[in-house]
PDB file of C-alpha atoms in Angstrom:
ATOM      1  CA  UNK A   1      -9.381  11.541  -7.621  1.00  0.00           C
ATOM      2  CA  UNK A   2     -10.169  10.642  -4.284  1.00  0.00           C
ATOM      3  CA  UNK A   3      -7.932  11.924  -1.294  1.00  0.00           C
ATOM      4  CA  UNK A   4      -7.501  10.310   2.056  1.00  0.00           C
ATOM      5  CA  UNK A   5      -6.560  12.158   4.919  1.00  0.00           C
ATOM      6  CA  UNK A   6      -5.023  10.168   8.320  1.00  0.00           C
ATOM      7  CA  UNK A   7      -4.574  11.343  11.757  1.00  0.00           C
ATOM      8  CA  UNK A   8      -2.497  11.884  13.473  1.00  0.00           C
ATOM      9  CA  UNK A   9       0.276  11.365  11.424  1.00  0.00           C
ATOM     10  CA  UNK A  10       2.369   9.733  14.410  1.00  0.00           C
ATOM     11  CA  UNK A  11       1.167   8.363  18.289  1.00  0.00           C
ATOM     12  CA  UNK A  12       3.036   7.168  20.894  1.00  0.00           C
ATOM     13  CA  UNK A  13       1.356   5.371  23.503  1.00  0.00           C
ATOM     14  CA  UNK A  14       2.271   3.282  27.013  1.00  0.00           C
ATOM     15  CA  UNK A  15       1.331  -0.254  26.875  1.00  0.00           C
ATOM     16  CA  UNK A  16      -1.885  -1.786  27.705  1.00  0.00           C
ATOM     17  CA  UNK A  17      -3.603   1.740  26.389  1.00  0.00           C
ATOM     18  CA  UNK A  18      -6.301   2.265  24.030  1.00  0.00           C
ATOM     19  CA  UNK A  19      -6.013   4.276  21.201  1.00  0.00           C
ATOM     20  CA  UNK A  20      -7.045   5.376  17.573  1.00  0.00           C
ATOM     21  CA  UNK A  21      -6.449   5.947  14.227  1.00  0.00           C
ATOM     22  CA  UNK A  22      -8.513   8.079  11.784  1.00  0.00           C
ATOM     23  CA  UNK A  23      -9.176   7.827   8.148  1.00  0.00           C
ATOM     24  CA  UNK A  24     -11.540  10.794   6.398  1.00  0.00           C
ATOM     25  CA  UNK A  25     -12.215  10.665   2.429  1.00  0.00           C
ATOM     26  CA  UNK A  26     -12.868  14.276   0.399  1.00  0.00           C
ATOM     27  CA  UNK A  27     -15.323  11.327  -1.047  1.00  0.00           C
ATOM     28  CA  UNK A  28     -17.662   9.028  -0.270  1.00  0.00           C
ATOM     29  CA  UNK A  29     -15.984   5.626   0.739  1.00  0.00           C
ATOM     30  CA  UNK A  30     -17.144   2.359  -1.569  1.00  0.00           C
ATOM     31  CA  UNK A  31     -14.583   0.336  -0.339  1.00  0.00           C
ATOM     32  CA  UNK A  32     -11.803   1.039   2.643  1.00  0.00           C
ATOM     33  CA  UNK A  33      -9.068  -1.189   3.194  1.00  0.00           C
ATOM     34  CA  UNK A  34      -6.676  -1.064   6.183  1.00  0.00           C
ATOM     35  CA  UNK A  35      -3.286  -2.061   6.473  1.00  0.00           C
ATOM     36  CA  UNK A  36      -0.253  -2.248   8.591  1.00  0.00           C
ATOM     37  CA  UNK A  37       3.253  -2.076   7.622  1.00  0.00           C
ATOM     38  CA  UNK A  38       6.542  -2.494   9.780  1.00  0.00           C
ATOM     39  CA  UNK A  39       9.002  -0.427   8.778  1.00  0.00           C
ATOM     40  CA  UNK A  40      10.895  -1.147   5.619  1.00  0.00           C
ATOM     41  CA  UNK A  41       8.525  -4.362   4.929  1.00  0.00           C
ATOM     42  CA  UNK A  42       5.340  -4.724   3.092  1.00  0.00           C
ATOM     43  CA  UNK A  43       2.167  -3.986   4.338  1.00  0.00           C
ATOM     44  CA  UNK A  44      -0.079  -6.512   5.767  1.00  0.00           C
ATOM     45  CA  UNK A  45      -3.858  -6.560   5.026  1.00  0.00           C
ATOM     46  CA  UNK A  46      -6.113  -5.698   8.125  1.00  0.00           C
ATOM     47  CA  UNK A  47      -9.862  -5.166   7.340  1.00  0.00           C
ATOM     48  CA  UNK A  48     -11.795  -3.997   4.677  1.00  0.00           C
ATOM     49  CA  UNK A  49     -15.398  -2.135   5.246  1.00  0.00           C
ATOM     50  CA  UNK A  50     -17.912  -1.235   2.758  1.00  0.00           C
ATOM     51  CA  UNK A  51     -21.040  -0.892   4.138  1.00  0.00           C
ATOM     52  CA  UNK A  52     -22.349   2.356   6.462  1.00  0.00           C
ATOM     53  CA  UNK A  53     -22.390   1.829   9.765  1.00  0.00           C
ATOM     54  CA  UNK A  54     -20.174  -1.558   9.606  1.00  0.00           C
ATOM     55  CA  UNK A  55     -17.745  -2.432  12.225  1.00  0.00           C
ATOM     56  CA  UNK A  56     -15.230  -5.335  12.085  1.00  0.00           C
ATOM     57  CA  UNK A  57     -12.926  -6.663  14.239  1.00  0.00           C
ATOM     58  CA  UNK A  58      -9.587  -8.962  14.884  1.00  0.00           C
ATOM     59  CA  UNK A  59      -8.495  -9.999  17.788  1.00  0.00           C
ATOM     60  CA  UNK A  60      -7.431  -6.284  19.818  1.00  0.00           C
ATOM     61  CA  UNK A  61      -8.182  -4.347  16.562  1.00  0.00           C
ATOM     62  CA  UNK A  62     -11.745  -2.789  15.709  1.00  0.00           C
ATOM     63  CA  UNK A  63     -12.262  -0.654  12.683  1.00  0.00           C
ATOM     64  CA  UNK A  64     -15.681   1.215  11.577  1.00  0.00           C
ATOM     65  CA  UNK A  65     -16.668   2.860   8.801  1.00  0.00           C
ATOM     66  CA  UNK A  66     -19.130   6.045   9.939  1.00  0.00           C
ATOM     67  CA  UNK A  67     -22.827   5.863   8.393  1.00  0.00           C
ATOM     68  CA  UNK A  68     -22.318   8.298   5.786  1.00  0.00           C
ATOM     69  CA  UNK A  69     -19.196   6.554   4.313  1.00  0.00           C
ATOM     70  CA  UNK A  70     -16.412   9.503   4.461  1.00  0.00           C
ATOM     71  CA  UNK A  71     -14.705   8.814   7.443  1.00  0.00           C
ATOM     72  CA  UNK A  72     -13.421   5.352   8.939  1.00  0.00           C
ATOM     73  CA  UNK A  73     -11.805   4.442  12.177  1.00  0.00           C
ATOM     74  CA  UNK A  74      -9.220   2.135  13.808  1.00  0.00           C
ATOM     75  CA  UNK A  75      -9.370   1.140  17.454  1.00  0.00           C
ATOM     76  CA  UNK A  76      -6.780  -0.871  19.210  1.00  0.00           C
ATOM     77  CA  UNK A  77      -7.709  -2.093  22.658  1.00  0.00           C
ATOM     78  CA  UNK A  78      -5.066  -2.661  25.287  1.00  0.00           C
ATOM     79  CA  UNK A  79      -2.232  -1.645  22.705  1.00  0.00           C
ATOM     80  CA  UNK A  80       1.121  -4.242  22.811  1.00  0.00           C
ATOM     81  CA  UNK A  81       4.401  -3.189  21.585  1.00  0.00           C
ATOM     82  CA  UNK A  82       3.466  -5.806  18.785  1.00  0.00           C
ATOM     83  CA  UNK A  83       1.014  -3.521  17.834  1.00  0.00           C
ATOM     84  CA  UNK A  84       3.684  -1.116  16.475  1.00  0.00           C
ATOM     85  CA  UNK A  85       3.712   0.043  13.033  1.00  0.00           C
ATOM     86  CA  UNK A  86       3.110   2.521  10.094  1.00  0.00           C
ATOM     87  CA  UNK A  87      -1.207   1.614   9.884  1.00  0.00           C
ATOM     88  CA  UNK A  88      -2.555   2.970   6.400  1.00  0.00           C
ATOM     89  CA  UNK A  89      -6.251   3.576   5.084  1.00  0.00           C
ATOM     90  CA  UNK A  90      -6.749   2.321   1.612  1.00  0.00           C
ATOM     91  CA  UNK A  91      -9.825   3.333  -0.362  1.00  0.00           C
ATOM     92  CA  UNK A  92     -11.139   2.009  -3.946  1.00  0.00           C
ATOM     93  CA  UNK A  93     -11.292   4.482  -6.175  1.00  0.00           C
ATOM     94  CA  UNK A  94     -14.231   4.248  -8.590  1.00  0.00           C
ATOM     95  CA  UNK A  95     -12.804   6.063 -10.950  1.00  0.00           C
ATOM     96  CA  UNK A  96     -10.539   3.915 -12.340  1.00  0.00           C
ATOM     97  CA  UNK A  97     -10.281   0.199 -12.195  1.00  0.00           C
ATOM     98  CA  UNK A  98      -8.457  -1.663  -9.793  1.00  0.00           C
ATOM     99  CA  UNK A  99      -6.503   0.098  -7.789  1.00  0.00           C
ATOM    100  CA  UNK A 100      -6.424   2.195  -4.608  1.00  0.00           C
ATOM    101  CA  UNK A 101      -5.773   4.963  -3.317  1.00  0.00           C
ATOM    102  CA  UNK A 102      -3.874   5.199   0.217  1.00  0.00           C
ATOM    103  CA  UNK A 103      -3.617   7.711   3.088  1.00  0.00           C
ATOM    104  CA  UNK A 104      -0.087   9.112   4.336  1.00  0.00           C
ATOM    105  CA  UNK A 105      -0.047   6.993   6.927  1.00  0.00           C
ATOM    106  CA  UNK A 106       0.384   6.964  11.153  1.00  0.00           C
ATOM    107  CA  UNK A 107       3.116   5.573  12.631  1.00  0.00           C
ATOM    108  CA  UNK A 108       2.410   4.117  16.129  1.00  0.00           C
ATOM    109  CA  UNK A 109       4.600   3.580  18.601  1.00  0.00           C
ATOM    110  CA  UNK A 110       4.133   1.557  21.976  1.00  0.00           C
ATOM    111  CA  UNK A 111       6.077   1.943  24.505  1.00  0.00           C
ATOM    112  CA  UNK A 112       7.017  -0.986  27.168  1.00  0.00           C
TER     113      UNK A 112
ATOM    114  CA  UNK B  24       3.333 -20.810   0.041  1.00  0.00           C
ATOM    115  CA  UNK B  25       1.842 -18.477  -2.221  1.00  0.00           C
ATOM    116  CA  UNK B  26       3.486 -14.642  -2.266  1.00  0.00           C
ATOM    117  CA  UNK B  27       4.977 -11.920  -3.839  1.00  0.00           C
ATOM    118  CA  UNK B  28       8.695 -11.498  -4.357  1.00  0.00           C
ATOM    119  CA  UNK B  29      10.477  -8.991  -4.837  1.00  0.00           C
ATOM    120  CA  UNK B  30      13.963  -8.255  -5.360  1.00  0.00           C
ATOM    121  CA  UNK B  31      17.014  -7.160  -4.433  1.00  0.00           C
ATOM    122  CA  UNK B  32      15.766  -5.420  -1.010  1.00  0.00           C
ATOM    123  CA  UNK B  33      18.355  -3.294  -1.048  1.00  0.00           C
ATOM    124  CA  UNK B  34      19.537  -1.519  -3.913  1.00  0.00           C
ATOM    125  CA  UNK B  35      22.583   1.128  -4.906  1.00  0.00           C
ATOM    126  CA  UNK B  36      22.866   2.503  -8.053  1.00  0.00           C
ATOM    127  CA  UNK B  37      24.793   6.073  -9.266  1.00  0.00           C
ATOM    128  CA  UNK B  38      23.095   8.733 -11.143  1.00  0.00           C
ATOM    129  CA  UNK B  39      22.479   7.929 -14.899  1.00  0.00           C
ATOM    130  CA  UNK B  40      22.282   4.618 -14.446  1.00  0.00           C
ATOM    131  CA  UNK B  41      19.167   2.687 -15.182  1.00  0.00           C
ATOM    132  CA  UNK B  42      17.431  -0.225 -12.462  1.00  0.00           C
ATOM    133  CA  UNK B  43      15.055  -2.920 -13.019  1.00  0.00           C
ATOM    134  CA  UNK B  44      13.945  -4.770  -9.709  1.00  0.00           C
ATOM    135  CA  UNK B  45      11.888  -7.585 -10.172  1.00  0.00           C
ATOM    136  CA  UNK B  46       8.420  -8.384  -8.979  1.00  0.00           C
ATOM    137  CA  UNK B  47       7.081 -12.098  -9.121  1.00  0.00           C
ATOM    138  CA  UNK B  48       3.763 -13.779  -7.700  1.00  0.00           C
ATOM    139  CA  UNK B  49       2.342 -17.255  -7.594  1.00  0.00           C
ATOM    140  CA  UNK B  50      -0.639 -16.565  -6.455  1.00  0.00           C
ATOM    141  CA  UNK B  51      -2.332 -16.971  -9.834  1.00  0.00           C
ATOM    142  CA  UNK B  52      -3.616 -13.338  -9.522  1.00  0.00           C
ATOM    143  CA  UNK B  53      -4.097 -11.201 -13.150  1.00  0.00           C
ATOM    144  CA  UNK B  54      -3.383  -7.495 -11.478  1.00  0.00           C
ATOM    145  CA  UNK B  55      -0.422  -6.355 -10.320  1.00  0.00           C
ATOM    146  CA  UNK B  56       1.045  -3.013  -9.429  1.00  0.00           C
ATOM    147  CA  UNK B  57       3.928  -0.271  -8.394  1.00  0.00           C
ATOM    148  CA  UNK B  58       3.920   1.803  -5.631  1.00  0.00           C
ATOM    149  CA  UNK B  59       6.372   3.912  -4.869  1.00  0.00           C
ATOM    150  CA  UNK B  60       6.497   4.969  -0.872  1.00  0.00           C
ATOM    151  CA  UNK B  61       8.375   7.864   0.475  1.00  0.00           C
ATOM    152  CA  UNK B  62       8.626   9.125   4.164  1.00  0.00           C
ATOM    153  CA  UNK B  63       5.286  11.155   4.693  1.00  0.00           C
ATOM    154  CA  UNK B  64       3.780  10.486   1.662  1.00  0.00           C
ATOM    155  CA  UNK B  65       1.867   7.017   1.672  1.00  0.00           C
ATOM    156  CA  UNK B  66       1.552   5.198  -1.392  1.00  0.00           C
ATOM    157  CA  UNK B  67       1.777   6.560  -4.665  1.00  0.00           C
ATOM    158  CA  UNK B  68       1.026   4.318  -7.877  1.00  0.00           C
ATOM    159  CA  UNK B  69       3.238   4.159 -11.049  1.00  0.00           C
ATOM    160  CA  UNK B  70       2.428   1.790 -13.158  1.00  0.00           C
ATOM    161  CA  UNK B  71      -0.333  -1.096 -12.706  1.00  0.00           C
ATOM    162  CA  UNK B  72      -1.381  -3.820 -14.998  1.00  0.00           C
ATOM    163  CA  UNK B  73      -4.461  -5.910 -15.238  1.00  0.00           C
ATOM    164  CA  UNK B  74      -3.595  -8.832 -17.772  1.00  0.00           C
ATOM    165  CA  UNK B  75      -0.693  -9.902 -19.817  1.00  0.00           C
ATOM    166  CA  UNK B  76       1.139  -7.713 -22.141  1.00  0.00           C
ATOM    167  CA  UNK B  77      -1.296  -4.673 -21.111  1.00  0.00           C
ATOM    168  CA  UNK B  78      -0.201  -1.689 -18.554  1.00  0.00           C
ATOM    169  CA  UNK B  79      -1.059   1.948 -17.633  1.00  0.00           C
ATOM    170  CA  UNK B  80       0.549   4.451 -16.085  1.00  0.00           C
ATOM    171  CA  UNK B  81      -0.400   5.602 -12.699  1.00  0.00           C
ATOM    172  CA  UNK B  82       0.071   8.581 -10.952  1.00  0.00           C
ATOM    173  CA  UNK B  83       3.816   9.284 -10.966  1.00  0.00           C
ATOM    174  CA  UNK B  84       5.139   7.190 -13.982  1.00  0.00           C
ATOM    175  CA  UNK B  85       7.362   9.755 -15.651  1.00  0.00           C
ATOM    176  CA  UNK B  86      11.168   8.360 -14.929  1.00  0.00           C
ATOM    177  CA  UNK B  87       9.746   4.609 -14.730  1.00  0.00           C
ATOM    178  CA  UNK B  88       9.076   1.690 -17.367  1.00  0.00           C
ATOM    179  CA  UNK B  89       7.456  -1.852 -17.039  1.00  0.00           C
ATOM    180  CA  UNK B  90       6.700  -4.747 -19.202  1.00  0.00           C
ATOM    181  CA  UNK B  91       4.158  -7.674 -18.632  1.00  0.00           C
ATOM    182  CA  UNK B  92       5.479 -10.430 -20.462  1.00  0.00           C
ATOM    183  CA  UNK B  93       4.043 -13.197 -18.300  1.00  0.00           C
ATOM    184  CA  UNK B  94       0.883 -13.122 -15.434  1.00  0.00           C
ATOM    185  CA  UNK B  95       3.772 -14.088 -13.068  1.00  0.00           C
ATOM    186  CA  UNK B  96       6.108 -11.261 -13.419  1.00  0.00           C
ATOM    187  CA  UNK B  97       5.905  -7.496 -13.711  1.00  0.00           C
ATOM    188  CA  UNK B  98       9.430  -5.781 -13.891  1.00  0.00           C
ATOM    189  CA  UNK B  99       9.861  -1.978 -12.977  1.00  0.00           C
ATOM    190  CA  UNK B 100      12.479  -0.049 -14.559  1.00  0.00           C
ATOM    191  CA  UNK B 101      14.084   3.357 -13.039  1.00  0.00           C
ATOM    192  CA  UNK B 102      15.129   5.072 -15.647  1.00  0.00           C
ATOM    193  CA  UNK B 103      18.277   7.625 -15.496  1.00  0.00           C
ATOM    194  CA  UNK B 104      15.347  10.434 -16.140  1.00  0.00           C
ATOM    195  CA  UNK B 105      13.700   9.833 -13.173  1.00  0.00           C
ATOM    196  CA  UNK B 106      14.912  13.043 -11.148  1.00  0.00           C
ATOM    197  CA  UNK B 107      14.526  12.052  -7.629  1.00  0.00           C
ATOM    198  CA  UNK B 108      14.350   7.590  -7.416  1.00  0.00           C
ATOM    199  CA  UNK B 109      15.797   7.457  -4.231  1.00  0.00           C
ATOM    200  CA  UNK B 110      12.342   5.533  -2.095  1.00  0.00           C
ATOM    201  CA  UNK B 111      11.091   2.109  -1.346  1.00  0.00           C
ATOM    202  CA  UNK B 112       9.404   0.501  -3.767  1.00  0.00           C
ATOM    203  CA  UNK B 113       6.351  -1.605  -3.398  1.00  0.00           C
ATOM    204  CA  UNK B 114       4.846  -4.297  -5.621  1.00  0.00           C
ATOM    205  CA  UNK B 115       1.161  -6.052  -5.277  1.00  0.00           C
ATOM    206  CA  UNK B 116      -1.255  -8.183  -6.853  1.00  0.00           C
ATOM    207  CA  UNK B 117      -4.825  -8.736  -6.383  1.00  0.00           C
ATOM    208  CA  UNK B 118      -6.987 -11.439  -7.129  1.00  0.00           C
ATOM    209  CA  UNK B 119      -9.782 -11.520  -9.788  1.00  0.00           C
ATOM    210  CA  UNK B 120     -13.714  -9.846  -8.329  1.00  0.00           C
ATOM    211  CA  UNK B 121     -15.071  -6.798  -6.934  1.00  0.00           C
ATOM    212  CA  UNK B 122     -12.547  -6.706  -3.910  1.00  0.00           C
ATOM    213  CA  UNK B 123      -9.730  -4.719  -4.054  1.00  0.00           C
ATOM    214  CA  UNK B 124      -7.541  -6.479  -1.571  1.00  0.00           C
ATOM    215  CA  UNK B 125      -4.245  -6.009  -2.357  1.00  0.00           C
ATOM    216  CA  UNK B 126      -0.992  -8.143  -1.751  1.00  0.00           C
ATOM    217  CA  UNK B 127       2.295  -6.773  -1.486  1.00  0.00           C
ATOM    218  CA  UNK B 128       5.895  -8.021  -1.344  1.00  0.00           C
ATOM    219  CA  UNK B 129       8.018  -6.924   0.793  1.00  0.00           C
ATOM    220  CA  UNK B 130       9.716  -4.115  -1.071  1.00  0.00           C
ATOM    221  CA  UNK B 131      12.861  -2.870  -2.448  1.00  0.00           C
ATOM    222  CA  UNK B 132      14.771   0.117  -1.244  1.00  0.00           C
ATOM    223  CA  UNK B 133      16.609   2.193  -3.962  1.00  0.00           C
ATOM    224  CA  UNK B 134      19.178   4.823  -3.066  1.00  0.00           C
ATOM    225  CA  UNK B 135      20.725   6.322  -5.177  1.00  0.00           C
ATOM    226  CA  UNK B 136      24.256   7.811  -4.425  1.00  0.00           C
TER     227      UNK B 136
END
């Protein structure tokens, strides 16, 4: 099955700086979902990318996924301590219907 | 509004004792899953189901039963012989097509004392 690997595992960061978040697959990527969760809540759907080389972004968040599919990115611009979070990579995994298979996770902190 | 419920959030139960928290959706959508989450570890699947009265097992379902009676609800059940069930439990859904996108609720925390 495929396995997701996310770094770093945990960032802490002064407001108003840039950071981000990595996502790389043992496999290539057909479908990669991110999503943010506050702590003991659900998690919140961000993005989803799918084709090589495709960038997306919402409002101070950009994510990419790289042109040969394995590895994805998460950018925040100008981080606010709404920002804060546990942010997890999601991929489909083709073999087996409908369901995904998630990263560990990064927990982000922003500082005031 | 259309969501996912789950319930209780918080949860206390003694060893040998069996749980059932409930997951419920509106939102019309035929798949639903189990995740279990612990500190570290992401999100692991144990059960998922796509349509009514039909469910596998994911990756972790020893200790863990569900039923699919109706597209609205999908029940988990920790059973007494699952060794470690202390975690936070996730449910989602996700609607009918090619995308993936999943829903979730906003989870149930299980400790076990």
């Amino acid at each position: 099955s495929q396995e997701l690997e996310q770094s770093p595992q945990s960032l802490i960061v002064q407001e108003g700086k840039n950071l981000t978040i990595n996502c790389t697959s043992s496999k290539t990527l057909y479908g990669l979902y991110w999503y943010k969760q506050k702590y003991g809540e659900g998690l919140i759907f961000l993005m989803m990318l799918q084709k090589g080389g495709e960038e997306k972004s919402h409002e101070k968040i950009t994510a990419k996924l790289d042109e040969k599919k394995q590895q994805s990115s998460l950018h925040i611009t100008a981080s606010q301590p709404s920002h804060a979070g546990i942010y997890l990579c999601g991929a489909d995994n083709p073999g087996s219907a409908r369901q995904l298979t998630f990263g560990s996770g990064t927990q982000l902190t922003v500082l005031p | 509004d259309g969501g996912i419920t789950q319930s209780p959030k918080y949860l206390f139960r003694k060893e040998g004792q069996n749980v059932t928290l409930s997951c419920e959706q509106n939102l019309n959508h035929d798949a639903m899953y189990w995740y279990r989450q612990d500190p570290g570890q992401g999100l692991r699947l144990i059960y998922y189901s796509q349509i009514v009265n039909d469910f596998q097992k994911g990756d972790i379902a020893e200790g863990y039963s569900v039923s699919r009676e109706k597209k609205e609800s999908f029940p988990l059940t920790v059973t007494s012989a699952q060794k470690n069930p202390t975690a936070f439990y996730l449910c989602a859904s996700s609607p009918p097509g090619l995308r993936r996108e999943l829903f979730f609720g906003e989870g149930s925390r299980l400790t076990v004392l």
